[in-house]
Short mmCIF file of C-alpha atoms in Angstrom, two decimals:
data_model
loop_
_atom_site.label_atom_id
_atom_site.label_comp_id
_atom_site.label_asym_id
_atom_site.label_seq_id
_atom_site.Cartn_x
_atom_site.Cartn_y
_atom_site.Cartn_z
CA MET A 1 18.56 32.62 -25.96
CA ASP A 2 18.47 29.29 -24.15
CA SER A 3 16.29 30.32 -21.65
CA LEU A 4 13.71 31.60 -24.13
CA ILE A 5 14.01 28.24 -26.14
CA ILE A 6 13.25 26.41 -22.92
CA SER A 7 10.37 28.72 -21.96
CA ALA A 8 8.70 28.31 -25.33
CA SER A 9 9.09 24.55 -25.18
CA VAL A 10 7.48 24.41 -21.65
CA ALA A 11 4.66 26.39 -22.80
CA LEU A 12 4.22 24.41 -26.07
CA GLY A 13 4.26 21.34 -23.84
CA ILE A 14 1.48 22.61 -21.53
CA GLY A 15 -0.63 23.69 -24.46
CA LEU A 16 -0.23 20.16 -26.04
CA ALA A 17 -1.06 18.47 -22.56
CA ILE A 18 -4.10 20.40 -21.99
CA GLY A 19 -5.27 20.33 -25.63
CA LEU A 20 -4.92 16.80 -25.76
CA GLU A 21 -6.83 15.95 -22.30
CA ARG A 22 -9.80 18.40 -23.74
CA GLU A 23 -9.98 16.97 -27.37
CA ARG A 24 -10.19 13.08 -25.72
CA SER A 25 -12.59 14.06 -23.12
CA GLN A 26 -14.92 15.89 -25.55
CA ALA A 27 -14.64 13.00 -28.05
CA ALA A 28 -15.49 10.55 -25.53
CA ASP A 29 -18.52 12.75 -24.76
CA GLY A 30 -19.44 12.39 -28.23
CA SER A 31 -18.81 15.73 -29.65
CA SER A 32 -18.24 15.69 -33.22
CA GLU A 33 -16.31 19.05 -33.31
CA ALA A 34 -14.28 20.23 -30.38
CA PRO A 35 -14.70 23.86 -29.79
CA ALA A 36 -10.93 24.10 -28.67
CA GLY A 37 -8.32 20.89 -29.01
CA LEU A 38 -4.87 20.01 -29.57
CA ARG A 39 -3.87 22.88 -31.85
CA THR A 40 -5.92 25.51 -30.21
CA PHE A 41 -4.64 24.99 -26.78
CA ALA A 42 -0.94 24.97 -28.15
CA LEU A 43 -1.22 27.99 -30.24
CA VAL A 44 -2.92 29.88 -27.11
CA SER A 45 -0.18 28.84 -24.98
CA LEU A 46 2.68 29.85 -27.35
CA SER A 47 0.62 33.23 -27.83
CA GLY A 48 0.77 33.97 -24.09
CA ALA A 49 4.50 33.02 -23.99
CA ALA A 50 4.95 35.38 -27.07
CA SER A 51 3.12 38.00 -25.37
CA ALA A 52 5.18 37.82 -22.03
CA MET A 53 8.52 37.90 -24.07
CA LEU A 54 7.70 41.26 -25.76
CA SER A 55 8.70 44.32 -23.93
CA SER A 56 5.61 46.16 -23.95
CA GLY A 57 3.44 45.36 -20.70
CA LEU A 58 0.30 45.89 -22.64
CA VAL A 59 0.26 42.98 -25.04
CA LEU A 60 -0.57 40.09 -22.60
CA PRO A 61 -3.46 42.06 -21.32
CA ALA A 62 -4.87 42.79 -24.79
CA MET A 63 -4.27 39.00 -25.70
CA LEU A 64 -6.09 37.86 -22.41
CA LEU A 65 -8.89 40.32 -23.39
CA GLY A 66 -9.16 38.98 -26.85
CA ALA A 67 -9.03 35.19 -25.59
CA SER A 68 -11.81 36.12 -23.53
CA LEU A 69 -14.12 37.87 -26.19
CA LEU A 70 -13.30 34.44 -28.49
CA THR A 71 -14.16 32.15 -25.82
CA ALA A 72 -17.47 34.01 -25.06
CA VAL A 73 -18.46 33.69 -28.58
CA SER A 74 -17.48 30.16 -28.64
CA TYR A 75 -19.43 29.54 -25.55
CA HIS A 76 -22.63 31.13 -26.92
CA ARG A 77 -22.46 29.25 -30.18
CA SER A 78 -22.16 25.86 -28.37
CA ALA A 79 -24.59 26.69 -25.26
CA GLY A 80 -27.39 24.74 -26.71
CA HIS A 81 -25.66 21.38 -26.58
CA ASP A 82 -22.95 22.07 -23.88
CA SER A 83 -23.44 24.22 -20.98
CA GLY A 84 -20.19 23.62 -19.21
CA LEU A 85 -17.43 26.47 -19.08
CA THR A 86 -14.62 24.01 -18.38
CA THR A 87 -12.88 24.31 -21.62
CA GLU A 88 -13.28 27.97 -22.08
CA PHE A 89 -11.76 28.57 -18.69
CA ALA A 90 -8.95 25.92 -19.55
CA LEU A 91 -8.35 28.19 -22.47
CA LEU A 92 -7.77 31.03 -20.61
CA LEU A 93 -5.62 29.42 -18.13
CA THR A 94 -3.45 27.82 -20.86
CA LEU A 95 -2.79 31.63 -21.95
CA LEU A 96 -1.65 32.54 -18.73
CA LEU A 97 0.50 29.39 -18.03
CA GLY A 98 2.05 30.08 -21.22
CA ALA A 99 2.81 33.42 -19.91
CA LEU A 100 4.29 32.21 -16.59
CA ALA A 101 6.45 29.91 -18.33
CA VAL A 102 8.68 32.63 -19.59
CA SER A 103 9.42 33.55 -16.08
CA GLN A 104 9.03 30.65 -13.97
CA PRO A 105 8.72 27.39 -16.27
CA GLU A 106 9.00 25.00 -13.28
CA LEU A 107 6.18 26.56 -11.51
CA ALA A 108 3.97 26.66 -14.92
CA ALA A 109 4.47 23.22 -15.50
CA ALA A 110 3.65 22.10 -12.16
CA ILE A 111 0.52 24.11 -12.22
CA ALA A 112 -0.32 22.84 -15.77
CA THR A 113 -0.10 19.07 -14.47
CA VAL A 114 -2.67 19.63 -11.85
CA VAL A 115 -4.98 21.29 -14.30
CA VAL A 116 -4.55 18.35 -16.29
CA LEU A 117 -5.27 16.08 -13.56
CA LEU A 118 -8.43 17.92 -12.62
CA LEU A 119 -9.88 17.83 -16.21
CA HIS A 120 -9.24 14.18 -16.46
CA GLY A 121 -10.70 13.41 -13.41
CA LYS A 122 -13.87 14.65 -14.22
CA SER A 123 -16.09 11.44 -13.77
CA PHE A 124 -14.23 10.49 -10.39
CA LEU A 125 -14.78 14.07 -8.79
CA HIS A 126 -18.37 14.26 -9.74
CA HIS A 127 -18.78 10.69 -8.28
CA ILE A 128 -17.28 11.70 -4.93
CA ALA A 129 -19.38 15.01 -5.17
CA ARG A 130 -22.52 13.39 -6.09
CA ARG A 131 -22.67 9.88 -4.75
CA VAL A 132 -19.99 9.62 -1.97
CA VAL A 133 -19.92 12.69 0.16
CA THR A 134 -23.15 13.41 2.02
CA ARG A 135 -24.39 16.91 2.79
CA GLU A 136 -23.97 16.50 6.59
CA GLU A 137 -20.30 15.38 5.66
CA MET A 138 -19.85 18.28 3.57
CA SER A 139 -21.30 20.55 6.56
CA GLU A 140 -19.00 19.10 9.12
CA ALA A 141 -15.85 19.43 6.72
CA LEU A 142 -16.65 23.11 6.46
CA ILE A 143 -16.99 23.40 10.35
CA LEU A 144 -13.76 21.66 10.82
CA ALA A 145 -12.03 23.99 8.12
CA ALA A 146 -13.26 27.04 10.04
CA ALA A 147 -12.03 25.37 13.26
CA ALA A 148 -8.57 25.17 11.75
CA LEU A 149 -8.36 28.16 9.82
CA ILE A 150 -10.26 30.87 11.68
CA VAL A 151 -10.25 29.71 15.45
CA TRP A 152 -6.94 28.16 16.00
CA PRO A 153 -4.79 30.95 14.48
CA LEU A 154 -6.52 33.42 17.02
CA LEU A 155 -5.82 31.54 20.14
CA PRO A 156 -3.14 32.82 22.13
CA ASP A 157 0.30 30.60 21.69
CA ARG A 158 1.48 31.10 25.18
CA TYR A 159 1.41 29.14 28.41
CA MET A 160 -1.03 30.36 31.19
CA GLY A 161 -3.05 29.13 34.09
CA PRO A 162 -2.13 26.99 37.08
CA LEU A 163 1.91 26.58 36.94
CA ASP A 164 1.69 27.73 33.23
CA ALA A 165 0.42 24.46 32.35
CA TRP A 166 -1.92 25.50 29.74
CA ASN A 167 -1.41 26.61 26.20
CA PRO A 168 -4.72 27.35 24.33
CA HIS A 169 -3.18 27.14 20.89
CA ALA A 170 -1.75 23.52 21.73
CA ILE A 171 -4.87 22.39 23.41
CA TRP A 172 -7.11 23.54 20.36
CA LEU A 173 -4.51 21.58 18.15
CA VAL A 174 -5.16 18.42 20.17
CA VAL A 175 -8.99 19.04 19.32
CA LEU A 176 -8.23 19.39 15.77
CA LEU A 177 -5.97 16.10 15.61
CA VAL A 178 -8.63 14.10 17.34
CA LEU A 179 -11.24 15.50 14.67
CA LEU A 180 -8.96 14.99 12.04
CA ALA A 181 -8.16 11.30 12.88
CA GLY A 182 -11.84 10.74 13.25
CA ALA A 183 -12.59 12.12 10.05
CA ALA A 184 -9.87 9.83 8.31
CA GLY A 185 -11.10 6.92 9.94
CA HIS A 186 -14.68 7.82 8.67
CA ILE A 187 -13.54 8.38 5.35
CA PHE A 188 -11.25 5.30 5.00
CA ALA A 189 -13.83 3.07 6.37
CA ARG A 190 -16.39 4.43 3.85
CA LEU A 191 -14.03 4.13 0.88
CA PHE A 192 -12.20 0.74 2.00
CA GLY A 193 -14.65 -0.83 4.38
CA ASP A 194 -14.14 -1.50 8.14
CA ARG A 195 -11.97 -4.69 7.29
CA LEU A 196 -8.86 -2.39 5.97
CA GLY A 197 -10.09 1.32 6.15
CA LEU A 198 -9.97 2.05 9.96
CA PRO A 199 -6.52 0.01 10.70
CA VAL A 200 -4.75 1.91 7.95
CA SER A 201 -6.46 5.49 9.24
CA GLY A 202 -5.18 4.34 12.46
CA LEU A 203 -1.62 3.17 11.70
CA PHE A 204 -1.03 6.63 9.78
CA GLY A 205 -2.89 8.81 12.20
CA GLY A 206 -0.57 7.73 14.70
CA PHE A 207 2.40 9.25 13.01
CA VAL A 208 0.36 12.68 13.81
CA SER A 209 -0.89 11.64 17.40
CA SER A 210 -1.34 8.18 18.72
CA THR A 211 -3.21 9.17 21.56
CA ALA A 212 -5.60 11.67 19.47
CA THR A 213 -6.15 8.58 17.03
CA ILE A 214 -7.17 6.31 20.12
CA ALA A 215 -9.47 9.09 21.26
CA ALA A 216 -11.14 9.20 17.83
CA MET A 217 -11.23 5.44 17.61
CA ALA A 218 -13.13 5.43 20.88
CA VAL A 219 -15.61 7.51 20.08
CA LEU A 220 -16.07 5.76 16.73
CA SER A 221 -16.40 2.60 18.75
CA ARG A 222 -19.58 3.85 20.40
CA ARG A 223 -21.00 4.57 17.21
CA SER A 224 -20.81 1.30 15.93
CA ALA A 225 -20.49 -1.02 18.89
CA ALA A 226 -21.56 -3.93 17.09
CA ARG A 227 -18.07 -3.90 15.20
CA ILE A 228 -15.41 -3.26 17.79
CA HIS A 229 -12.63 -4.85 16.00
CA GLY A 230 -11.72 -2.27 13.54
CA PRO A 231 -11.44 0.65 15.83
CA VAL A 232 -9.36 -1.59 18.28
CA ALA A 233 -6.94 -2.52 15.39
CA ALA A 234 -6.61 1.03 14.34
CA ALA A 235 -5.89 1.96 18.11
CA LEU A 236 -3.31 -0.80 18.61
CA LEU A 237 -1.61 0.13 15.23
CA SER A 238 -1.36 3.64 15.81
CA SER A 239 1.09 2.72 18.79
CA VAL A 240 3.17 1.19 16.20
CA ALA A 241 3.86 4.51 14.47
CA THR A 242 4.61 5.78 18.11
CA TYR A 243 7.35 3.57 18.29
CA VAL A 244 8.80 3.98 14.54
CA GLN A 245 8.67 7.60 15.03
CA MET A 246 10.63 7.50 18.38
CA LEU A 247 13.35 5.32 16.66
CA LEU A 248 13.38 7.59 13.65
CA LEU A 249 13.90 10.65 16.03
CA LEU A 250 16.27 9.20 18.15
CA GLY A 251 18.51 8.15 15.22
CA ALA A 252 18.22 11.73 13.74
CA THR A 253 19.29 13.45 17.03
CA SER A 254 21.92 10.87 18.31
CA LEU A 255 22.86 7.51 17.01
CA SER A 256 24.63 6.83 20.45
CA ALA A 257 21.27 7.18 22.12
CA LEU A 258 19.52 5.08 19.59
CA LYS A 259 22.00 2.09 20.01
CA VAL A 260 21.14 1.70 23.73
CA LEU A 261 17.44 2.23 23.18
CA ALA A 262 17.09 0.17 19.82
CA LEU A 263 16.40 -3.13 21.65
CA PRO A 264 14.00 -1.92 24.01
CA LEU A 265 11.78 0.03 21.45
CA ALA A 266 12.11 -2.94 19.10
CA ALA A 267 10.70 -5.22 21.57
CA GLY A 268 7.76 -2.94 22.42
CA LEU A 269 7.14 -2.47 18.75
CA ALA A 270 7.03 -6.36 18.20
CA VAL A 271 4.42 -6.76 20.87
CA ILE A 272 2.28 -4.15 19.64
CA ALA A 273 2.46 -5.06 15.85
CA VAL A 274 1.82 -8.64 16.77
CA PHE A 275 -1.29 -7.47 18.98
CA GLY A 276 -2.42 -5.13 16.74
CA SER A 277 -2.08 -7.87 13.76
CA ILE A 278 -4.37 -10.03 16.01
CA TRP A 279 -6.94 -7.70 16.15
CA LEU A 280 -6.69 -6.85 12.44
CA TRP A 281 -7.16 -10.21 11.51
CA ARG A 282 -10.47 -10.38 13.66
CA SER A 283 -11.45 -7.01 12.04
CA TRP A 284 -11.10 -8.52 8.60
CA HIS A 285 -13.13 -11.67 9.62
CA GLU A 286 -15.73 -9.69 11.55
CA ALA A 287 -16.53 -7.19 8.56
CA ARG A 288 -16.61 -10.18 5.99
CA GLY A 289 -20.17 -10.85 6.77
CA GLY A 290 -21.49 -7.48 7.34
CA THR A 291 -21.89 -4.44 4.88
CA GLU A 292 -18.73 -2.90 3.69
CA GLY A 293 -17.91 0.49 5.36
CA LEU A 294 -19.71 2.89 7.43
CA PRO A 295 -23.18 4.66 6.91
CA GLY A 296 -22.69 8.45 5.60
CA GLY A 297 -23.63 9.87 8.96
CA ARG A 298 -21.44 12.05 11.21
CA THR A 299 -17.88 12.46 10.51
CA PHE A 300 -16.59 13.16 13.74
CA ASP A 301 -17.70 13.95 17.26
CA TRP A 302 -17.26 17.04 18.80
CA ARG A 303 -18.15 16.20 22.27
CA GLY A 304 -15.77 13.23 22.23
CA ALA A 305 -12.92 15.74 20.97
CA ALA A 306 -13.77 18.20 23.52
CA ALA A 307 -13.61 15.55 26.28
CA PHE A 308 -10.48 14.56 25.11
CA ALA A 309 -9.14 18.13 25.33
CA VAL A 310 -10.26 18.46 28.86
CA LEU A 311 -8.26 15.32 29.69
CA PHE A 312 -5.23 16.69 27.81
CA ALA A 313 -5.29 19.85 29.84
CA VAL A 314 -5.52 17.70 33.01
CA LEU A 315 -2.55 15.75 32.13
CA GLN A 316 -0.72 18.57 31.00
CA LEU A 317 -1.45 20.27 34.73
CA VAL A 318 -0.32 16.90 35.95
CA GLY A 319 2.89 17.13 33.96
CA ALA A 320 3.66 20.79 35.11
CA ALA A 321 3.00 19.72 38.83
CA THR A 322 5.83 16.94 38.25
CA GLN A 323 8.07 19.35 36.71
CA ALA A 324 7.87 21.71 39.54
CA TRP A 325 8.21 19.41 42.29
CA ALA A 326 11.38 17.66 40.42
CA GLY A 327 12.91 20.58 39.52
CA ASN A 328 15.15 20.71 36.47
CA GLU A 329 17.64 18.24 37.81
CA GLY A 330 15.10 15.63 37.88
CA LEU A 331 15.51 14.29 34.39
CA LEU A 332 13.24 11.40 34.87
CA ALA A 333 10.32 13.23 36.61
CA LEU A 334 10.82 15.80 33.73
CA ALA A 335 10.54 13.19 30.80
CA ILE A 336 7.58 11.70 32.71
CA GLY A 337 5.85 14.90 33.02
CA ALA A 338 6.24 15.75 29.21
CA GLY A 339 5.60 12.19 28.20
CA PHE A 340 1.87 12.49 29.24
CA ALA A 341 1.40 14.79 26.53
CA ASP A 342 4.00 13.77 23.69
CA ALA A 343 6.35 10.99 24.22
CA HIS A 344 8.02 12.04 20.88
CA ALA A 345 8.90 15.34 22.04
CA ALA A 346 10.75 13.99 25.41
CA ALA A 347 12.67 11.30 23.49
CA THR A 348 14.06 13.89 20.85
CA SER A 349 15.21 16.39 23.51
CA ILE A 350 16.99 13.50 25.56
CA GLY A 351 18.49 12.43 22.51
CA SER A 352 19.46 16.04 21.86
CA MET A 353 21.15 15.87 25.14
CA VAL A 354 23.08 12.66 24.30
CA GLY A 355 24.27 14.13 20.88
CA ALA A 356 25.33 17.63 22.53
CA GLY A 357 27.40 15.53 25.17
CA LYS A 358 25.56 16.70 28.05
CA LEU A 359 24.02 13.13 28.99
CA GLU A 360 25.68 9.72 28.76
CA PRO A 361 23.92 7.41 26.43
CA PRO A 362 23.17 4.70 29.22
CA ALA A 363 21.58 7.63 31.26
CA ALA A 364 19.04 8.28 28.60
CA VAL A 365 17.16 4.97 28.71
CA TRP A 366 15.15 5.47 31.91
CA PRO A 367 13.64 9.03 30.89
CA VAL A 368 12.92 7.76 27.51
CA LEU A 369 11.18 4.64 29.02
CA GLY A 370 9.58 7.11 31.56
CA ALA A 371 7.97 9.17 29.02
CA LEU A 372 6.88 6.18 27.04
CA THR A 373 5.24 4.96 30.28
CA ALA A 374 3.64 8.21 30.80
CA ASN A 375 2.45 8.49 27.26
CA THR A 376 0.97 5.10 27.60
CA VAL A 377 -1.09 6.18 30.53
CA SER A 378 -2.50 9.02 28.50
CA LYS A 379 -3.34 6.42 25.88
CA ILE A 380 -5.08 4.20 28.52
CA ALA A 381 -7.09 7.16 29.90
CA ALA A 382 -8.11 8.24 26.16
CA SER A 383 -9.24 4.63 25.37
CA ALA A 384 -11.94 4.71 28.19
CA ALA A 385 -14.20 7.09 26.15
CA GLY A 386 -14.93 3.85 24.15
CA GLY A 387 -16.12 1.77 26.97
CA ALA A 388 -14.81 -1.45 28.46
CA ARG A 389 -15.19 -3.79 25.10
CA PHE A 390 -12.72 -1.09 23.43
CA ALA A 391 -10.69 -0.03 26.31
CA LEU A 392 -9.74 -3.40 27.64
CA PRO A 393 -8.15 -5.03 24.47
CA VAL A 394 -6.32 -1.47 23.84
CA ALA A 395 -5.06 -1.17 27.51
CA ILE A 396 -3.92 -4.76 27.38
CA GLY A 397 -1.83 -4.44 24.23
CA LEU A 398 -0.35 -1.24 25.44
CA VAL A 399 0.69 -2.41 28.78
CA LEU A 400 2.18 -5.57 27.10
CA SER A 401 4.36 -3.54 24.90
CA THR A 402 5.25 -1.14 27.53
CA GLY A 403 6.31 -3.96 29.89
CA ALA A 404 8.27 -5.60 26.85
CA THR A 405 10.16 -2.55 26.60
CA TRP A 406 11.06 -2.42 30.11
CA ALA A 407 12.10 -5.98 30.37
CA ALA A 408 14.23 -5.84 27.37
CA ALA A 409 15.92 -2.67 28.84
CA TRP A 410 16.56 -4.68 32.08
CA LEU A 411 18.02 -7.47 30.19
CA GLN A 412 20.24 -5.19 28.29
CA ARG A 413 21.37 -3.72 31.57
CA LEU A 414 22.04 -7.30 33.26
CA ALA A 415 23.77 -8.54 29.99
#
């Protein structure tokens, strides 16, 4: 009995929430008499719950059919002054959500929340669809969706080629990350302007892939060569995410490894954060006198992403050759080889070895720093696609931060 009361209460809440939004929305649109409001939606949701509680399996389909006929009649009567179907479909969905609340009240409440948000966000969503997103951006978004949802799952997820260095599934993932980082930078820049949008997208993109983010910013800097500070700030701030993520992963795998690596990584983090902040300040003042945001042109550059994928494949081959030359006992060489592609993976594996007692904490310092240095080389190589004006400040910031990491490690060793 208690569960039925809870389900009925959830169904009533769903109907009241959706009905309140519909009645307020239609009143704001100037409708003197809403075809379906607070009471109607509440009754429909409770009807769905009652239908689901009854033992007969035909009651709910009959209720859904009846509600469909009533909404069709209501739409026909109001078609002269309201051509939308939103309220009618919301009414049918409310019936189904009321029925769902009987068996899965949490899921029904969550879906109802999304429904209310969609209904309430009508003006914002219409503004995005009609004024913000261009036709070209929509086409490119569909292409990106096809690349992620159709092409990527079909690629083989195994290593092949010379020294088994290449994984097509992983390489295509890198292409997607570069495209997504570029699209995020484009969207943030259009929404918030160059002063804030690009640096913010760079910082958050770094948690996905700092190297891919730098490659995307390099491509973007060529498109807006007159305004270089925003892409540079985004590239540098993406490396802030690298250091933060390495500290978090080491802390999750081994506190002992984190203890010996905290000072070196914190030193590198401080340097890259200061350097990135300088370029962020320059970006803020650079964009102040110009037009906010970027034009609604191309969202990403396939050629730039493909070029970076080729570079990534070459670095993977270099890493595989390094591993083959060093053997399994050459931990530093293995870490360097892995670091060309991903410093986080190398740091995590070494931290796991320390946590498992297979490696002493002091012995983890140099392999982790080696992986970080190799990853810095990859980032500098990726930045070259943006030309000297972009690559030089990015390379200086990366080299200084990596140098600070090594210097702090040496001082810690001598202390």
